[in-house]
CSV table of C-alpha atoms in Angstrom, one decimal:
chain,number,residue,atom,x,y,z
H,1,UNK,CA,69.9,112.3,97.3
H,2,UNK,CA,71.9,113.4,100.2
H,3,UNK,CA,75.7,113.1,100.8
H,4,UNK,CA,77.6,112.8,103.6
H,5,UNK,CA,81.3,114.4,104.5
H,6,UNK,CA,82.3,114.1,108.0
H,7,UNK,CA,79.1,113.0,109.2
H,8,UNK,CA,77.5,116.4,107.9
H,9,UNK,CA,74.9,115.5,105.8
H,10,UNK,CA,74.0,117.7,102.5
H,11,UNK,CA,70.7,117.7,100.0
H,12,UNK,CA,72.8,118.7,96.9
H,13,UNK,CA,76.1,119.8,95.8
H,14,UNK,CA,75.0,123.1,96.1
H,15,UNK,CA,75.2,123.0,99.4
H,16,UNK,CA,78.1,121.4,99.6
H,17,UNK,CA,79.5,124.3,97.6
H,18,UNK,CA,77.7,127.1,100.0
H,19,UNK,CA,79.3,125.2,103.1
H,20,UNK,CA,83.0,125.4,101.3
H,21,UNK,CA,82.4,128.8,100.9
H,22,UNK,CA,81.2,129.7,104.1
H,23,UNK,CA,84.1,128.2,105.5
H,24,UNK,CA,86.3,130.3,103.3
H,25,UNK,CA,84.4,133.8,104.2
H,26,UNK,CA,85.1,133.1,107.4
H,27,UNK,CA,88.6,132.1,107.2
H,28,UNK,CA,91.5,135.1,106.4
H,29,UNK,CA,94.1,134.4,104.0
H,30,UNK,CA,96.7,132.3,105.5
H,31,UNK,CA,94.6,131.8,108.3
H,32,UNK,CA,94.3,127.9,109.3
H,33,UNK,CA,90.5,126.5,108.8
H,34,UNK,CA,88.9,125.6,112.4
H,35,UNK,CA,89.5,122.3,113.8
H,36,UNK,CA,85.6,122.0,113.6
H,37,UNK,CA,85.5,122.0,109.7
H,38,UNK,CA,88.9,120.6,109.2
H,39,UNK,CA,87.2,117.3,109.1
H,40,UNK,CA,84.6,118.2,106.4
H,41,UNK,CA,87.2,119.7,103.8
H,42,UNK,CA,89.5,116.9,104.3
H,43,UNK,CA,86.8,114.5,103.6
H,44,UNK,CA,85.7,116.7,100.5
H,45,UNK,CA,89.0,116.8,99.1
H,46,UNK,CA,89.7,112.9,99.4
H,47,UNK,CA,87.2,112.9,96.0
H,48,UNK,CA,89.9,115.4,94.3
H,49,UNK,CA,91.4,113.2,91.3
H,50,UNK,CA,94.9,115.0,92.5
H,51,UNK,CA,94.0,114.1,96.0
H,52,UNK,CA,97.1,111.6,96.1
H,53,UNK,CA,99.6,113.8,94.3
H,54,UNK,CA,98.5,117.0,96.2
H,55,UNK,CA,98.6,115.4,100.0
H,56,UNK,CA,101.7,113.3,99.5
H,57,UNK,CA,103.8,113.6,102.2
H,58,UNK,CA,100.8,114.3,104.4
H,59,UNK,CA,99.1,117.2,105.5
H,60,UNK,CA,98.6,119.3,108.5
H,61,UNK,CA,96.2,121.6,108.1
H,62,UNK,CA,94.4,123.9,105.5
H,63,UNK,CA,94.4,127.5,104.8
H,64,UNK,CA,93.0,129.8,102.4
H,65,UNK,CA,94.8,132.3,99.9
H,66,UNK,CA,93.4,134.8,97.2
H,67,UNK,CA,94.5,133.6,93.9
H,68,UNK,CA,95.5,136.2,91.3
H,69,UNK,CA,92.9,135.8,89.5
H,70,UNK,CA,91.0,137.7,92.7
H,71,UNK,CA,89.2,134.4,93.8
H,72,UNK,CA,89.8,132.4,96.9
H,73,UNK,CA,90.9,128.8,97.6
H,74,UNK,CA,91.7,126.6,99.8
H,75,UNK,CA,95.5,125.4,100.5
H,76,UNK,CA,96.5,122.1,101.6
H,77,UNK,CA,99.9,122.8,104.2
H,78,UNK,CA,102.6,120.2,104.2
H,79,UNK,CA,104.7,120.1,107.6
H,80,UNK,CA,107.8,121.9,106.8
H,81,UNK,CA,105.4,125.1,105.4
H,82,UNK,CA,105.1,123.8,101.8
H,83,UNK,CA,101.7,124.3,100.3
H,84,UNK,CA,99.7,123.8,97.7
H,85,UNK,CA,96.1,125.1,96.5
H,86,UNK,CA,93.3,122.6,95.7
H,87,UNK,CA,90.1,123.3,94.2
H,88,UNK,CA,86.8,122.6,96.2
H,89,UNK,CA,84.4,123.1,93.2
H,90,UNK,CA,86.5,120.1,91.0
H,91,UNK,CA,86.4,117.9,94.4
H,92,UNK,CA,82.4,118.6,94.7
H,93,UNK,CA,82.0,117.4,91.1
H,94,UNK,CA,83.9,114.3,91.7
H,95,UNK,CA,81.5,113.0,95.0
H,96,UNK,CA,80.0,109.9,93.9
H,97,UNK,CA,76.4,109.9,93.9
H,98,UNK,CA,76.6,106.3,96.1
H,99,UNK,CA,77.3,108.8,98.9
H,100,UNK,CA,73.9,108.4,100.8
H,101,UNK,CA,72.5,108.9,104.4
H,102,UNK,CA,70.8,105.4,104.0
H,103,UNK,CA,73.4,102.9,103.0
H,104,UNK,CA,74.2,102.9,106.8
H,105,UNK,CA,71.3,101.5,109.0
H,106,UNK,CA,71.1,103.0,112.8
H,107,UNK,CA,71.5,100.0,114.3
H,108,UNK,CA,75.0,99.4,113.1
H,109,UNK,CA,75.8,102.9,113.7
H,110,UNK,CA,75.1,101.9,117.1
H,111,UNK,CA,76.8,98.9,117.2
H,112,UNK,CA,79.9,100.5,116.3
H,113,UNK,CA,80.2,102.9,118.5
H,114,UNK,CA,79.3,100.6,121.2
H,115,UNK,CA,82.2,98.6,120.3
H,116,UNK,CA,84.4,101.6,119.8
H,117,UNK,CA,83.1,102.7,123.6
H,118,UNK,CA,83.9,99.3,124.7
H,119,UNK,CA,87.4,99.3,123.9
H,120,UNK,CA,88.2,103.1,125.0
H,121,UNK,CA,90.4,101.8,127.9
H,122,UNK,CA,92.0,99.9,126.0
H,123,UNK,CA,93.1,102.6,123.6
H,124,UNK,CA,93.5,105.3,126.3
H,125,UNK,CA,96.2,102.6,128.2
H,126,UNK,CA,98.4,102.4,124.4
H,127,UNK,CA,98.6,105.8,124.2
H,128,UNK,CA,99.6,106.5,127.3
H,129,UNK,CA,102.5,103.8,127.0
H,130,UNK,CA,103.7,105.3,123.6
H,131,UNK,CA,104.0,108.9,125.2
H,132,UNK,CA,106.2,108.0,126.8
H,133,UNK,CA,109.1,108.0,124.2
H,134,UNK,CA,109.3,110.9,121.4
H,135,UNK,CA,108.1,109.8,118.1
H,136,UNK,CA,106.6,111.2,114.5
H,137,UNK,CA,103.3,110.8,112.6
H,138,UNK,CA,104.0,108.1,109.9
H,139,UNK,CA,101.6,110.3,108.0
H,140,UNK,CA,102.3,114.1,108.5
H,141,UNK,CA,106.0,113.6,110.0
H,142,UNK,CA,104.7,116.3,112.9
H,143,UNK,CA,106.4,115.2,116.4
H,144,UNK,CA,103.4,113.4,118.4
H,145,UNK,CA,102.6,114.8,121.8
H,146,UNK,CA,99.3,114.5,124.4
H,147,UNK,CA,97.4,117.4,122.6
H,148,UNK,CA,98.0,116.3,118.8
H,149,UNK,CA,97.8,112.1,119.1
H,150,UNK,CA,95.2,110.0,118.1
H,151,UNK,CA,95.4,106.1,117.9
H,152,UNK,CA,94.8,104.4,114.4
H,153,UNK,CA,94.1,100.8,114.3
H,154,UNK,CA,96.9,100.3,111.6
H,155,UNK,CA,95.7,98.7,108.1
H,156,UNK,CA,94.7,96.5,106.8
H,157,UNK,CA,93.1,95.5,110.4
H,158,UNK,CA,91.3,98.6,111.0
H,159,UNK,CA,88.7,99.3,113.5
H,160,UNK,CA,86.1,98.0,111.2
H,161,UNK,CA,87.7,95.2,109.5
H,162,UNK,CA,88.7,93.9,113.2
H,163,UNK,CA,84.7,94.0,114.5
H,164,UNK,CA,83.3,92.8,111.0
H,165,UNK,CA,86.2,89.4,111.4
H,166,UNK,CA,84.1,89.5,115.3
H,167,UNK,CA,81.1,89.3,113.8
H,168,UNK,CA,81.9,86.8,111.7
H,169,UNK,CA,83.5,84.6,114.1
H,170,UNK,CA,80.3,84.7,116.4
H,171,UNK,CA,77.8,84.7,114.0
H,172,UNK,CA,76.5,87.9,114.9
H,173,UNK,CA,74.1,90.1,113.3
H,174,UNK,CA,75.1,94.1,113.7
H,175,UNK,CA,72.0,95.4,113.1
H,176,UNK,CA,69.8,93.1,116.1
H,177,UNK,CA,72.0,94.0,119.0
H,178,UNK,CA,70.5,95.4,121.7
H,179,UNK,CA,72.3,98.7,121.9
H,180,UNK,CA,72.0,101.2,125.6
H,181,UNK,CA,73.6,104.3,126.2
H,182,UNK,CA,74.6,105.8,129.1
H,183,UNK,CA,73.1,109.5,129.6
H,184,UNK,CA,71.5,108.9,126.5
H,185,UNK,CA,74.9,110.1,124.6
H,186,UNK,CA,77.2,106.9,125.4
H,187,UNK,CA,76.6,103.8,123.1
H,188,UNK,CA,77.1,100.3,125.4
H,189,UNK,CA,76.4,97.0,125.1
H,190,UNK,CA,73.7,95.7,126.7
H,191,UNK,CA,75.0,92.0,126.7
H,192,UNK,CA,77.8,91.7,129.2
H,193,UNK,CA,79.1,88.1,127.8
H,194,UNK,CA,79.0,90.2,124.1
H,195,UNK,CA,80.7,93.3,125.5
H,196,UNK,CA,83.8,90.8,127.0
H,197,UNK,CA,83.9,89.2,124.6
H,198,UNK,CA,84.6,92.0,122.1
H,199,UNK,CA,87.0,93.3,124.3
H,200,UNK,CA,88.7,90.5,124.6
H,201,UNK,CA,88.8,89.7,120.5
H,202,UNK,CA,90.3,93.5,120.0
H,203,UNK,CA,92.9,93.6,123.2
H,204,UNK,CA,94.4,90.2,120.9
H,205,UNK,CA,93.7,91.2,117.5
H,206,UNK,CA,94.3,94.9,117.1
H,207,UNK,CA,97.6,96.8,116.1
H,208,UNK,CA,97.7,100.0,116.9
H,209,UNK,CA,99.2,103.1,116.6
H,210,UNK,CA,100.2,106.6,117.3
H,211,UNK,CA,98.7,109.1,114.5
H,212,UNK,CA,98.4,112.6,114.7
H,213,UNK,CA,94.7,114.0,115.1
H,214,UNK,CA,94.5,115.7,111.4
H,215,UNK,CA,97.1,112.4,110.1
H,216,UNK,CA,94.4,110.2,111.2
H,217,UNK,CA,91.4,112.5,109.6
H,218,UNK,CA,93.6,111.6,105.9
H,219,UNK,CA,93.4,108.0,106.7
H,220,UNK,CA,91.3,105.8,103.8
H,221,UNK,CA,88.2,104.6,104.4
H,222,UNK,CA,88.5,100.8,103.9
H,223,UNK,CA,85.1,99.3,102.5
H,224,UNK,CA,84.1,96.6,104.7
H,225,UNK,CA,81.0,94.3,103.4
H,226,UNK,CA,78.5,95.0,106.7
H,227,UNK,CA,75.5,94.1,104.4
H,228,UNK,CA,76.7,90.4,104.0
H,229,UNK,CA,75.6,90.1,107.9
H,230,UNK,CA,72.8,92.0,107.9
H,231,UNK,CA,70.9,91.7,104.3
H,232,UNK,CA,67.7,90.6,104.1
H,233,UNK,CA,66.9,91.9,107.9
H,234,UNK,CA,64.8,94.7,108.3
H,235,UNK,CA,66.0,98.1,110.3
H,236,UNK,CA,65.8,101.9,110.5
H,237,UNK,CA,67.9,104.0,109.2
C-alpha cells in the first residue's frame, strides 16, 4: 500500500515517520521548515484529529521546538506569533489506508493539468488586477503581496468541481483525451475546439480569489466523483 502527501509518495508509515523526522533533523529549533516540505507536513497534519482546533485562525508556517521532555516537534505558527505544537506520529496513525497511488489514473492526472495549463492566463490576468489594491488572506490574515499570492478557485466551485460540471456538460471522458505536452513538461490539449471550449466554460464559471501561497496549501480537498465518468474504461495508472 502506498500513500501519498503532497504528491510524495510513501511504502509505509514508517517512512512517513523517517521523512518527518528528517525534516526535523534538519530544521533548528524555531527555525521555519523549507518551503519545499512545507507542503508535505501540512498535508500530514490535515489527518490530525485536532487538525481544526490547532490551525484555526490559519497558519503560516511551521517550526520545530525541543519539548521538555527532550524530544522534538513540530509547531504550527499563527500570524500574530502564536503557536502551537502538534504531533506528527498521532497525525501518521490517523492517514487512512484509502490513501493510494492508484485511485488516480494518469490520464486524468493529465487532463487536469492540461486544463489547469489552459487557463493560466486567465489566472495570471486576476491576480494581477487584485494587486492592485491592499488586501488580507481570508485564511492566514497575512497582507497579500506578488511574492506570497496564490489564486484559489473559492468553494464550493473549485478547480475540480468546475472541470468535473465541464465534463459533464460535454459528455466527456477524462481519462480518453488526447493529452501533449510542450517540452515534454507542459500538459496541453491536443483538441483546439476542447481547449476553447474549456477556457471559455472557466473564464464564465470560476470565482476566484486571492490566497496566500501556505493559506492555499491548508485549503480542503473537496471529493469530486471522477470515477462516475470514467468507470468501467480501461487506463494506466
Amino acid at each position: 500500500m502506498s500513500y501519498i502527501l503532497a504528491g510524495e509518495s510513501f511504502r509505509t508509515k514508517e517512512n512517513v515517520l523517517t521523512r518527518c523526522r528528517e525534516i526535523l533533523s534538519t530544521t533548528p529549533d524555531g527555525s521555519l521548515v523549507s518551503d519545499s516540505t512545507l507542503p508535505f507536513l501540512l498535508d500530514l497534519f490535515r489527518n490530525h484529529d485536532e487538525w481544526v482546533q490547532k490551525a484555526a485562525g490559519g497558519v503560516v508556517g511551521i517550526s520545530t521546538q525541543t519539548t521538555s521532555h527532550g524530544t522534538r516537534c513540530f509547531v504550527l505558527v499563527h500570524n500574530g506569533g502564536a503557536a502551537i505544537d502538534i504531533s506528527f506520529s498521532h497525525a501518521v496513525r490517523l492517514i487512512p489506508g484509502s490513501r493510494t497511488a492508484n485511485l488516480i489514473p494518469q490520464g486524468l492526472r493529465d487532463f487536469r493539468s492540461a486544463a489547469r495549463n489552459a487557463v493560466e492566463s486567465q489566472i495570471r490576468e486576476f491576480r494581477d488586477s487584485q494587486l492592485v489594491s491592499s488586501s488580507v488572506c481570508p485564511i492566514t490574515g497575512e497582507a497579500l503581496h506578488r511574492s506570497n499570492c496564490a489564486v484559489d478557485h473559492t468553494p464550493p466551485t473549485t478547480f475540480d468541481s468546475l472541470l468535473f460540471s465541464f465534463c459533464q456538460s460535454k459528455g466527456i471522458n477524462p481519462v480518453t483525451v488526447a493529452v501533449g505536452s510542450i517540452n515534454g513538461t507542459v500538459a496541453v490539449f491536443n483538441d483546439p475546439l476542447l481547449l476553447v471550449a474549456w477556457q471559455e466554460h472557466h473564464r464564465e464559471n470560476a470565482v476566484l480569489r486571492l490566497v496566500s501561497q501556505i493559506g492555499n496549501l491548508q485549503l480542503p480537498k473537496g471529493a469530486v466523483p471522477w470515477s462516475l465518468l470514467y468507470q468501467g474504461v480501461s487506463h494506466g495508472v
